[in-house]
Coordinates of C-alpha atoms in Angstrom, one line a residue:
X11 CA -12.4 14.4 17.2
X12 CA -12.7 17.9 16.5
X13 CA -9.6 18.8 18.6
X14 CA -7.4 17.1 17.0
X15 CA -8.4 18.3 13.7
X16 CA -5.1 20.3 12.0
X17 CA -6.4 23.5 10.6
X18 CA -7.0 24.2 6.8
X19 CA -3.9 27.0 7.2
X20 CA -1.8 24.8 9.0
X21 CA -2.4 21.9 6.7
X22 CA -2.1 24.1 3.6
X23 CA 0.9 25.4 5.2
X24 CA 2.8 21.8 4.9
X25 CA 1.6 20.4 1.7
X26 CA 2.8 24.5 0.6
X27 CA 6.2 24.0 2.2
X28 CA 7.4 20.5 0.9
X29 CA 5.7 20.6 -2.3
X30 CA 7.7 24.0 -2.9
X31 CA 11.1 22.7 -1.3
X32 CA 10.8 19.7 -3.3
X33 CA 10.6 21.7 -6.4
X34 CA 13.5 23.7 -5.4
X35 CA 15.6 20.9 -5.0
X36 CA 15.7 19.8 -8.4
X37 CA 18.5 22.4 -8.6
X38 CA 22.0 22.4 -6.9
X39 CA 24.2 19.7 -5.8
X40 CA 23.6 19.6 -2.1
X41 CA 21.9 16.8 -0.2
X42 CA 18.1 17.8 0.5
X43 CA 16.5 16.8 4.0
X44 CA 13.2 16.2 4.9
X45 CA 12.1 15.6 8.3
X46 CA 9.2 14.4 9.9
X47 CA 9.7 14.1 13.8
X48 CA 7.8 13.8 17.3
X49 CA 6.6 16.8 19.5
X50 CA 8.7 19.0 16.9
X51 CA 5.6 20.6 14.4
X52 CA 8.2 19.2 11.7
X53 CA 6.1 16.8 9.2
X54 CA 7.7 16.5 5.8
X55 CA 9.2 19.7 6.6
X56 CA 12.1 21.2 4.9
X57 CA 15.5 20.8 7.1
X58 CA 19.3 22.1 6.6
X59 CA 21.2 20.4 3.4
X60 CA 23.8 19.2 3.9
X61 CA 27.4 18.9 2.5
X62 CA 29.8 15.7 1.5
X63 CA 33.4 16.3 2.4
X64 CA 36.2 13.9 1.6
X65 CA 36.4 10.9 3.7
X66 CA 37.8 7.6 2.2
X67 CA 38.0 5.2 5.2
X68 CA 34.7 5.9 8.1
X69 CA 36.2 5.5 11.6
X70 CA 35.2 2.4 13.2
X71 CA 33.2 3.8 16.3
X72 CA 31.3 6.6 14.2
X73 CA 27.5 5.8 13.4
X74 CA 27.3 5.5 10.1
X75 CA 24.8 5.1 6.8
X76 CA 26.3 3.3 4.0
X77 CA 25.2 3.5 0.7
X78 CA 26.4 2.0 -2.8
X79 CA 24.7 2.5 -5.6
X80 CA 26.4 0.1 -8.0
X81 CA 24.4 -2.4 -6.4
X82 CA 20.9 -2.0 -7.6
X83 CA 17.8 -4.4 -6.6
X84 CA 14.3 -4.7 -7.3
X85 CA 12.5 -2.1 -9.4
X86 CA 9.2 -0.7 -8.1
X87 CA 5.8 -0.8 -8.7
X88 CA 4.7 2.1 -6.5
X89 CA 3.2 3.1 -3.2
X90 CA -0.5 3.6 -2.2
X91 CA -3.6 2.9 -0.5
X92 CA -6.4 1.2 -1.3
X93 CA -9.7 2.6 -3.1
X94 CA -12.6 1.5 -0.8
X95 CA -16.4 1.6 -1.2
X96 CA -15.8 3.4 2.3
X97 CA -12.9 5.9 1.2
X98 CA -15.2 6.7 -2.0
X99 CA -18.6 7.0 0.4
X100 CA -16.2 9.2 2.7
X101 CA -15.1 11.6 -0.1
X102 CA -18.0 12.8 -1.3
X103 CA -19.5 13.6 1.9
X104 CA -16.9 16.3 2.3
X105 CA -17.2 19.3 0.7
X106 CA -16.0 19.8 -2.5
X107 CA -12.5 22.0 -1.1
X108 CA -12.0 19.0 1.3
X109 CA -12.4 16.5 -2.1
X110 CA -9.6 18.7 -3.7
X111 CA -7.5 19.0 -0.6
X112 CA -7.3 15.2 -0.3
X113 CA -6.9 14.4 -4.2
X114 CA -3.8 16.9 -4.0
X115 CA -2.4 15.8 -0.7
X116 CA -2.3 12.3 -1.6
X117 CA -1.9 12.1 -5.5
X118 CA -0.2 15.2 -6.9
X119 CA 3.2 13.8 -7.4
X120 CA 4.3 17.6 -6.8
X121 CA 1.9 19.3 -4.1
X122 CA 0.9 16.3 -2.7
X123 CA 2.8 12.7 -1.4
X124 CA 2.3 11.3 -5.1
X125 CA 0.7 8.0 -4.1
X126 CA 0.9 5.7 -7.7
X127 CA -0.5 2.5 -6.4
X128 CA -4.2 1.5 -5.7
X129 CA -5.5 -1.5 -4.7
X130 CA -9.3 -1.6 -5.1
X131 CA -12.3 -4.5 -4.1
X132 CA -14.6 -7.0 -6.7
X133 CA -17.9 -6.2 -5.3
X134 CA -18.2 -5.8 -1.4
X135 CA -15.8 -6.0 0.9
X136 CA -15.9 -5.3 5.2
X137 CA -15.2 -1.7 4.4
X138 CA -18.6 -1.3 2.3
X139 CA -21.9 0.1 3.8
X140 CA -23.4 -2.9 2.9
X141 CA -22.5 -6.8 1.1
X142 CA -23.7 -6.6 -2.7
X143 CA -22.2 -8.6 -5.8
X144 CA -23.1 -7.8 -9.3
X145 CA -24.8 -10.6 -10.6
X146 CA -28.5 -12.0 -9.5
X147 CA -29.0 -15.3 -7.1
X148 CA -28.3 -18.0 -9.4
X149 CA -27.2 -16.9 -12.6
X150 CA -24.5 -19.0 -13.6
X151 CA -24.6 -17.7 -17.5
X152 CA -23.6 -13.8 -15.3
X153 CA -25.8 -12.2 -17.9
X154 CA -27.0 -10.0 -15.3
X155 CA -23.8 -9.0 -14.4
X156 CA -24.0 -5.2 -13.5
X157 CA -21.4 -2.6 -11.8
X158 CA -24.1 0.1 -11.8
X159 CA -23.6 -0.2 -7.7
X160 CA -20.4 1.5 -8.3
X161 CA -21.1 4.0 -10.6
X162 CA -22.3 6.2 -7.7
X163 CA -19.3 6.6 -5.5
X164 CA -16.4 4.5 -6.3
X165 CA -15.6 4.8 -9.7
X166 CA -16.1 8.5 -10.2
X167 CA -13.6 8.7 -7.0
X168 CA -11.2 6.0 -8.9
X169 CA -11.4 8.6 -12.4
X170 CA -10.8 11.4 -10.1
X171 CA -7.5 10.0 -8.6
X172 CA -6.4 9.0 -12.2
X173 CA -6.9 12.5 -13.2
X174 CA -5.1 14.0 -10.5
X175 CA -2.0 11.9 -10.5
X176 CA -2.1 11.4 -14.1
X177 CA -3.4 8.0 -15.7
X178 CA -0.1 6.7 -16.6
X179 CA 1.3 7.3 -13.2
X180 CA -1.1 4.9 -11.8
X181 CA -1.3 1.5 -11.4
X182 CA -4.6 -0.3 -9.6
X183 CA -4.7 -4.1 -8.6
X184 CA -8.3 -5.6 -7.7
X185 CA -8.8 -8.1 -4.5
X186 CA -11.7 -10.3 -3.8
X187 CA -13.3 -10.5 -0.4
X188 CA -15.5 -13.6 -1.5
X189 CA -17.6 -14.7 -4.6
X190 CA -21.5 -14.7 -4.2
X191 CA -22.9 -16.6 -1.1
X192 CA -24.5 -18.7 -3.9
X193 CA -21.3 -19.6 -5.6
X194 CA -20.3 -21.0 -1.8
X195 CA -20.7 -23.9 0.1
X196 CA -22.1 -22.0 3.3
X197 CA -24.4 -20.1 0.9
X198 CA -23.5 -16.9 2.9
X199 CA -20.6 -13.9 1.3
X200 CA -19.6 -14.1 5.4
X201 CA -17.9 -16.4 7.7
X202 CA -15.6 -17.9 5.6
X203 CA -16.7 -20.9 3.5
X204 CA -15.6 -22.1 0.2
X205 CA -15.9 -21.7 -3.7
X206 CA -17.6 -24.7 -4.9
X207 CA -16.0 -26.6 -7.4
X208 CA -18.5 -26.7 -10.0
X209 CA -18.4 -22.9 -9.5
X210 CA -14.4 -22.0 -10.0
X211 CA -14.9 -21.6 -13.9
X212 CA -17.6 -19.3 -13.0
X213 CA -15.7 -17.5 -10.5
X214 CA -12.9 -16.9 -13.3
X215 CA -15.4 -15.4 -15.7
X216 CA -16.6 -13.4 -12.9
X217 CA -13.2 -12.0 -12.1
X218 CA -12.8 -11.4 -15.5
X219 CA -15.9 -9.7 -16.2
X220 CA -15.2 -7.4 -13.7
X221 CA -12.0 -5.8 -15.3
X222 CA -13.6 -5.6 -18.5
X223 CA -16.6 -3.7 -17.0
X224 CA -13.8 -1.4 -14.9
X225 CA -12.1 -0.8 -17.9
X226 CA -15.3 0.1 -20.3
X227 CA -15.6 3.1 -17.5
X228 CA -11.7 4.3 -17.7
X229 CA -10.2 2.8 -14.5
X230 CA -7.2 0.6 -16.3
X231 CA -6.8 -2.7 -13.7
X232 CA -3.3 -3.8 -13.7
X233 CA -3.9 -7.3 -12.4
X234 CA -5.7 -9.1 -9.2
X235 CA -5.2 -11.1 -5.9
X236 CA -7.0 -14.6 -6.1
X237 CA -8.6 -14.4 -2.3
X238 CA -8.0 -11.8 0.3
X239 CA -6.7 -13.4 3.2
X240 CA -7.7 -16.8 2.1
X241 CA -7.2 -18.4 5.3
X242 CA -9.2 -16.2 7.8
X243 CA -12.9 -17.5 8.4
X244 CA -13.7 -13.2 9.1
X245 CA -17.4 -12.3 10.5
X246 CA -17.2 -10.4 7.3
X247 CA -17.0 -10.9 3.1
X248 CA -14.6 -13.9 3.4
X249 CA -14.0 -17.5 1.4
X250 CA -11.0 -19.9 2.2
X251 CA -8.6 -21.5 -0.1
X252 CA -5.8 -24.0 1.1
X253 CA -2.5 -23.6 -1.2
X254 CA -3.0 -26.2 -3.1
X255 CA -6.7 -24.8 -3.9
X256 CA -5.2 -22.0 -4.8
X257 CA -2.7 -23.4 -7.2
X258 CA -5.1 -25.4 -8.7
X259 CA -7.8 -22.6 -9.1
X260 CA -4.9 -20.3 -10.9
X261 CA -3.4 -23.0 -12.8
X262 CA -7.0 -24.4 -14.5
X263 CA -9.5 -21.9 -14.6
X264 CA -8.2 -18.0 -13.8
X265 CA -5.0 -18.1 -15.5
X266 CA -6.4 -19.5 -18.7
X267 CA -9.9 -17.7 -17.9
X268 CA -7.6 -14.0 -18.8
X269 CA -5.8 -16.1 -21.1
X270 CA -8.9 -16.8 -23.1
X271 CA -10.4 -13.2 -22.6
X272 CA -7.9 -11.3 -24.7
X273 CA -6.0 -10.8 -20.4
X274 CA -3.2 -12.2 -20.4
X275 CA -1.0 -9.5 -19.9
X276 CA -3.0 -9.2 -16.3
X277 CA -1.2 -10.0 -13.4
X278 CA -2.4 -12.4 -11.0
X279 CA -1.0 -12.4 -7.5
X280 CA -1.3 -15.1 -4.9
X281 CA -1.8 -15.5 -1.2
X282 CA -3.0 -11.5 -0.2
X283 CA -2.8 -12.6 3.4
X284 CA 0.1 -12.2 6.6
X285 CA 4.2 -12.8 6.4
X286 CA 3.6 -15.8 8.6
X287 CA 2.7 -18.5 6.4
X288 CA 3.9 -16.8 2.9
X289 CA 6.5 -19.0 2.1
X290 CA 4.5 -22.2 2.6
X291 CA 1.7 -20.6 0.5
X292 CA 4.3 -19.3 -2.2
X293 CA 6.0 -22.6 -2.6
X294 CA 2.9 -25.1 -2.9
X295 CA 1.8 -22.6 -6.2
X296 CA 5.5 -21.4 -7.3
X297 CA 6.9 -25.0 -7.4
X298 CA 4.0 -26.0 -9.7
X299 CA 5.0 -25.3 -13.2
X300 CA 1.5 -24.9 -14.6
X301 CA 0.6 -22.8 -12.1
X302 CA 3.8 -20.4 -12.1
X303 CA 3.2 -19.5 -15.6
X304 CA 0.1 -17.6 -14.7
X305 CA 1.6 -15.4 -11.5
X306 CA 3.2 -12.2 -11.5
X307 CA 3.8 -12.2 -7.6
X308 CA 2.9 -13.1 -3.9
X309 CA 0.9 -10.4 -1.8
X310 CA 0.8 -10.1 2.0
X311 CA -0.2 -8.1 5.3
X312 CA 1.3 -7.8 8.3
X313 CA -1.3 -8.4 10.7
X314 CA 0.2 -11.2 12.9
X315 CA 3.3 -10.1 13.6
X316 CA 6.8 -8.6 11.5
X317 CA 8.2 -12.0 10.0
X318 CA 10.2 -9.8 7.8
X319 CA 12.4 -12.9 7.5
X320 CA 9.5 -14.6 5.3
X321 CA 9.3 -11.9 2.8
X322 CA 13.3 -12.4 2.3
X323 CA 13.0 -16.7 1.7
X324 CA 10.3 -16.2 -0.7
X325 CA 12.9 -13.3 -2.3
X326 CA 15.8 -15.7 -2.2
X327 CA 13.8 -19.2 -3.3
X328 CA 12.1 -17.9 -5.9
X329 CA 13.6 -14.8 -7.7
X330 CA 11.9 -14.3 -10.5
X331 CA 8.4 -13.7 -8.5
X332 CA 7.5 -10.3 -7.5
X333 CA 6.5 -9.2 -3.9
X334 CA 4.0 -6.8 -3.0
X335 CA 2.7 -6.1 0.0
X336 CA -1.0 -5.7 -0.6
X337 CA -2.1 -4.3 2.6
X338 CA -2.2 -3.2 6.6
X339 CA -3.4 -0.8 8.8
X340 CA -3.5 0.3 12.1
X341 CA -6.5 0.3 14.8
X342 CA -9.2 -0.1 16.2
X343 CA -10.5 3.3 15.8
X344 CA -10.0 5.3 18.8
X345 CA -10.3 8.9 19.0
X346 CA -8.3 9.0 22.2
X347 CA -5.1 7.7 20.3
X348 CA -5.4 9.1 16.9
X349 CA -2.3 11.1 17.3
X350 CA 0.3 8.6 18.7
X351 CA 3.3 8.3 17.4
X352 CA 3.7 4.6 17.0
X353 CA 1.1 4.5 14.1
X354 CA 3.3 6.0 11.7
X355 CA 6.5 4.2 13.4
X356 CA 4.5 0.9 12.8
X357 CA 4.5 1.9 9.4
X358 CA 8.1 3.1 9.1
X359 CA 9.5 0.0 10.2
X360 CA 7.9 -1.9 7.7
X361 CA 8.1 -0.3 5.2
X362 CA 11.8 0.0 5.2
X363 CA 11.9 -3.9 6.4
X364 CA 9.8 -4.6 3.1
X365 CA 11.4 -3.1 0.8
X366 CA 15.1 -4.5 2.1
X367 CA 13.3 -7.8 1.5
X368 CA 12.7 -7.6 -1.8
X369 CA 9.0 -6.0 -2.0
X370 CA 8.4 -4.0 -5.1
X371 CA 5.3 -2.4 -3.9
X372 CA 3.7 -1.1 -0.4
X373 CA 0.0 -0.4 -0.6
X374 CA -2.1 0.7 2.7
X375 CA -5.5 0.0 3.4
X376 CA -8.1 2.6 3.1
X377 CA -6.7 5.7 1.9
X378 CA -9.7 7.7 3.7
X379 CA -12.2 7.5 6.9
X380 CA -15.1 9.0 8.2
X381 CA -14.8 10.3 11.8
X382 CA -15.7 6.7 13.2
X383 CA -13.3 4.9 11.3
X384 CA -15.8 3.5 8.7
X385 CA -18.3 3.3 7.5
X386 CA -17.9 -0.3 7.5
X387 CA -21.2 -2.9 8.0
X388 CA -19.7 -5.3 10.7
X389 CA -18.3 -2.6 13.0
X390 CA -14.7 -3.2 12.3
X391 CA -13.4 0.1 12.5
X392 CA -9.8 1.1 12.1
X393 CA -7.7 4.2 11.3
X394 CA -6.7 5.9 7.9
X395 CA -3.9 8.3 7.5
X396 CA -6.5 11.0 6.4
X397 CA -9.8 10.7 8.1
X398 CA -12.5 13.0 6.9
X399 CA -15.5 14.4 9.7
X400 CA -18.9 14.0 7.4
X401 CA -20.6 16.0 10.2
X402 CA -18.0 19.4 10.0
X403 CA -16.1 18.9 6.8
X404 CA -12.9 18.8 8.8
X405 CA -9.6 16.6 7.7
X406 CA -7.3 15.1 10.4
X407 CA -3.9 13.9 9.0
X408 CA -2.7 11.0 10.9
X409 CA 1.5 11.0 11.6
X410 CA 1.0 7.8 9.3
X411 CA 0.4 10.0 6.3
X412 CA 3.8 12.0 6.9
X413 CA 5.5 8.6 7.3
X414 CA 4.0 6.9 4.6
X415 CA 5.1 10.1 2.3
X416 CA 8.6 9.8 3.0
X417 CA 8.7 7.1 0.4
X418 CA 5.9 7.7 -2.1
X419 CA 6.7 11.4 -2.7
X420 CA 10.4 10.9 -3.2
X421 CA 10.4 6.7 -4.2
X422 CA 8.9 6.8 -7.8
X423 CA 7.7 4.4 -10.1
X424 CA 11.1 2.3 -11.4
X425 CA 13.1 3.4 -8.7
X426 CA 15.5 0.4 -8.1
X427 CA 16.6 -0.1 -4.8
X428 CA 20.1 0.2 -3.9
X429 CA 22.4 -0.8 -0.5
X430 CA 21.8 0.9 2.7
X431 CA 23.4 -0.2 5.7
X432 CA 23.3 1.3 8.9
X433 CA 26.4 0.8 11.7
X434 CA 23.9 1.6 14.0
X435 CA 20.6 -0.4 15.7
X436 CA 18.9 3.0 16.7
X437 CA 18.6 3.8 12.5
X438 CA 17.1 1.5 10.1
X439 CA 17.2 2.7 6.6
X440 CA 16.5 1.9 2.7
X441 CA 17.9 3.6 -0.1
X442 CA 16.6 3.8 -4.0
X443 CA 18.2 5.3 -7.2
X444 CA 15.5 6.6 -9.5
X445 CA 14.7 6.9 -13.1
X446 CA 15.8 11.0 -12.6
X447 CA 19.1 9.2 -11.2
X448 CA 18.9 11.0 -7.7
X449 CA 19.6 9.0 -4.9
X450 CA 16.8 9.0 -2.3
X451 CA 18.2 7.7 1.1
X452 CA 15.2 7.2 3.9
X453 CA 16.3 7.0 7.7
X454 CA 14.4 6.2 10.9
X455 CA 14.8 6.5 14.3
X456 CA 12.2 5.1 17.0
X457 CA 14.3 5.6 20.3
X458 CA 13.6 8.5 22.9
X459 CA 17.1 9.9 21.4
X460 CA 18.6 11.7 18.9
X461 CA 21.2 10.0 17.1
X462 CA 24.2 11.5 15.1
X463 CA 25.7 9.8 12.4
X464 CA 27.5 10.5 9.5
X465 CA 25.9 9.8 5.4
X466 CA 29.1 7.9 3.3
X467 CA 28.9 7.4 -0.1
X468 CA 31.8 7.2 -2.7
X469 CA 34.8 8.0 -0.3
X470 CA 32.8 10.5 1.0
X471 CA 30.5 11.9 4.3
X472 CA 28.1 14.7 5.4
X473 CA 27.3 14.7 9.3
X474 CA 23.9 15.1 10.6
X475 CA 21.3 13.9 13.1
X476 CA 18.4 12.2 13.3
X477 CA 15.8 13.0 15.7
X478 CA 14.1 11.2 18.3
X479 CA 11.2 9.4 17.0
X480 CA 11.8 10.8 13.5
X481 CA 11.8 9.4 10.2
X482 CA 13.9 11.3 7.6
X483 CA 14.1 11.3 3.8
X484 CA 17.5 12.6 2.3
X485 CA 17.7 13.5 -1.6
X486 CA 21.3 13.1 -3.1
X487 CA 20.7 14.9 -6.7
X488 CA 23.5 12.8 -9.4
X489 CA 25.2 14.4 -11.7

């Protein structure tokens, strides 16, 4: 791996260049561009501005980006990765200038790509060194409940992120891989299996004890998935709910389990698995009354295929439910391919399909790696955007991180998302108005060409390009 490790200059270079041109564009009128494109050295680099000139009627054949921001959409959570018992393990086995480097590069809002989500695990998950839980075999009265496991890597890692990016800036959601193997009827925290039902109170108190403990040590928890990916039987941490399990589990014992427990303002978030069967999953809890009541939103990966489509009918039939994809990443881990360029197109394109969908929030898996892709304790490896050598102290920054940090460095917290159209299949593109009231305006190309095309807003156009296999942010400052 070491030869594909970026240097500490060059690296220190880029975080220096964009953090500073960000800074500088928060004066002047002109549209800001930042480019992050193939076999160019450009990663959230700095480009030309550019420059509106009069132009009240586009010409038909032109390639065009329309965008209108009187028409505003959802409002975002944030953008992130998730806080693993491996990203944690990872971190402190770097030295301490590599624990800086990555605190800044991914959570300084200014120096860094500002990341403001988090999605962390309740007790193990795969990506652990090892399956734990924190209550002894048997004890349904969870007096022995204990996070002491997690006092030694991940939370000091969680309170570090917090002060870097600012507690208020950041907002953490917890998943469960699968309750204890005793609480299941396989008697194993692996291979699928099922809660028992004398156990779902349990369960609820569990959950609920969890956040409480998290919160006694300073990490504020926003709310919770009921199951990841409840339908996957997974050689690893894994427990399987059908929809209307689900519903029933939320509607009688978690959602009045946080009621009861002084958390109601919690949110609870249902399936936490792929785009293919959300809507079927969504409607069997949504169209339950009882069970609405207690659920903010619907979470989901994209690990079986795009089905953008799916995120957009859950959108459409129910409106008042929030979507957030809760996570994905790319792999296996292979050294060989670290550097292709599809694994930050992979999460381009989804991003921007996500967000036109109606997502409020886009949270990636692991935030960091060791040099194998783990550790993980059933040999599941995959990649990270930043993956940390435990052997050299050397950081490799995957394209993913550049791509990723087109939206979470310039997308902020509240940001609501305004129209974007493109005349063009060779550019997708998404487009937000934040709190700050600049426009941010995010275009990508993943064809073998350069496309021109032309930025109209308000009877107005700038000309520029967007290179092959790029992905570009611009920042239209409003008056």
């Amino acid at each position: 791996m070491t030869k594909h490790i970026h240097s500490k200059i060059l690296i220190a270079l880029a975080i220096a260049s964009f953090s500073t041109a960000y800074a500088a564009e928060q004066s002047g009128a002109s549209i800001k561009v930042y480019i992050t494109a193939k076999d160019t050295g450009q990663k959230l680099s700095r480009a030309a501005d550019l420059s509106f000139v009069a132009m009240p009627q586009p010409g038909e054949k032109q390639e065009t980006i329309f965008v209108d921001a009187s028409k505003t959409y959802q409002t975002v959570l944030g953008v992130g990765g998730a806080l693993t018992d491996a990203a944690a393990e990872t971190f402190y086995k770097l030295p301490k200038d590599k624990q800086q480097e990555i605190l800044q590069a991914y959570f300084d809002p200014e120096k860094g790509i500002g990341y403001s989500l988090g999605r962390t695990h309740i007790h193990s998950c795969d990506f652990s060194s090892e399956s734990y839980t924190y209550v002894k075999n048997g004890d349904t009265s969870l007096n022995s409940f204990d996070i002491s496991h997690d006092l030694k890597y991940r939370i000091p890692f969680i309170k570090e992120i917090l002060a870097t990016a600012g507690a208020n800036n950041f907002t953490i959601f917890a998943s469960p891989w699968s309750p204890p193997a005793w609480m299941k009827d396989n008697n194993d925290m692996l291979h699928g299996g099922k809660l028992k039902p004398e156990y779902y109170g349990t369960w609820a108190n569990y959950c609920a004890k969890f956040i409480k403990a998290y919160e006694k040590q300073g990490v504020p928890i926003w709310g919770m998935t009921v199951q990841n990916e409840p339908m996957a039987i997974q050689t690893w941490e894994s427990c399987i709910y059908t929809a209307e399990e689900e519903r029933d589990f939320v509607k009688n014992y978690l959602g009045p389990t946080f009621a009861k427990d002084g958390l109601a303002k919690k949110n609870i978030v249902i399936w936490d698995h792929n785009r293919s069967l959300m809507y079927q999953r969504a409607a069997v809890v949504l169209e339950d009354p009882e069970a609405a009541r207690f659920v903010w939103g619907v979470g989901y990966h994209w690990y079986v295929g795009d089905h953008f489509e799916n995120v957009k009918m859950v959108q459409q039939a129910f409106p008042n439910t929030h979507l957030l994809f809760t996570e994905g990443c790319n792999g296996p881990y292979d050294s060989a391919t670290i550097d292709d360029w599809k694994w930050g197109e992979n999460y381009g394109k989804s991003m921007v399909n996500d967000f036109n969908n109606g997502a409020v929030g886009w949270t990636d898996w692991n935030v960091l790696l060791d040099q194998e892709g783990g550790p993980n304790h059933v040999q599941n490896f995959c990649f990270a955007p930043i993956h940390g050598d435990t052997k050299t102290g050397a950081l490799h920054y995957m394209n993913s991180y550049y791509y990723i940090g087109h939206f979470s460095k310039f997308v902020r917290p509240g940001a609501r998302r305004i129209v974007s159209s493109s005349t063009t299949d060779n550019l997708i593109t998404t487009a937000f108005l934040n709190n700050d009231k600049n426009i941010v305006v995010i275009v990508m190309n993943s064809t073998a060409k350069a496309q021109p095309f032309y930025l109209w807003m308000d009877d107005k156009e700038a000309k520029s390009q967007s290179p092959a296999h790029s992905i570009m942010t611009l920042v239209l400052p409003q008056a």
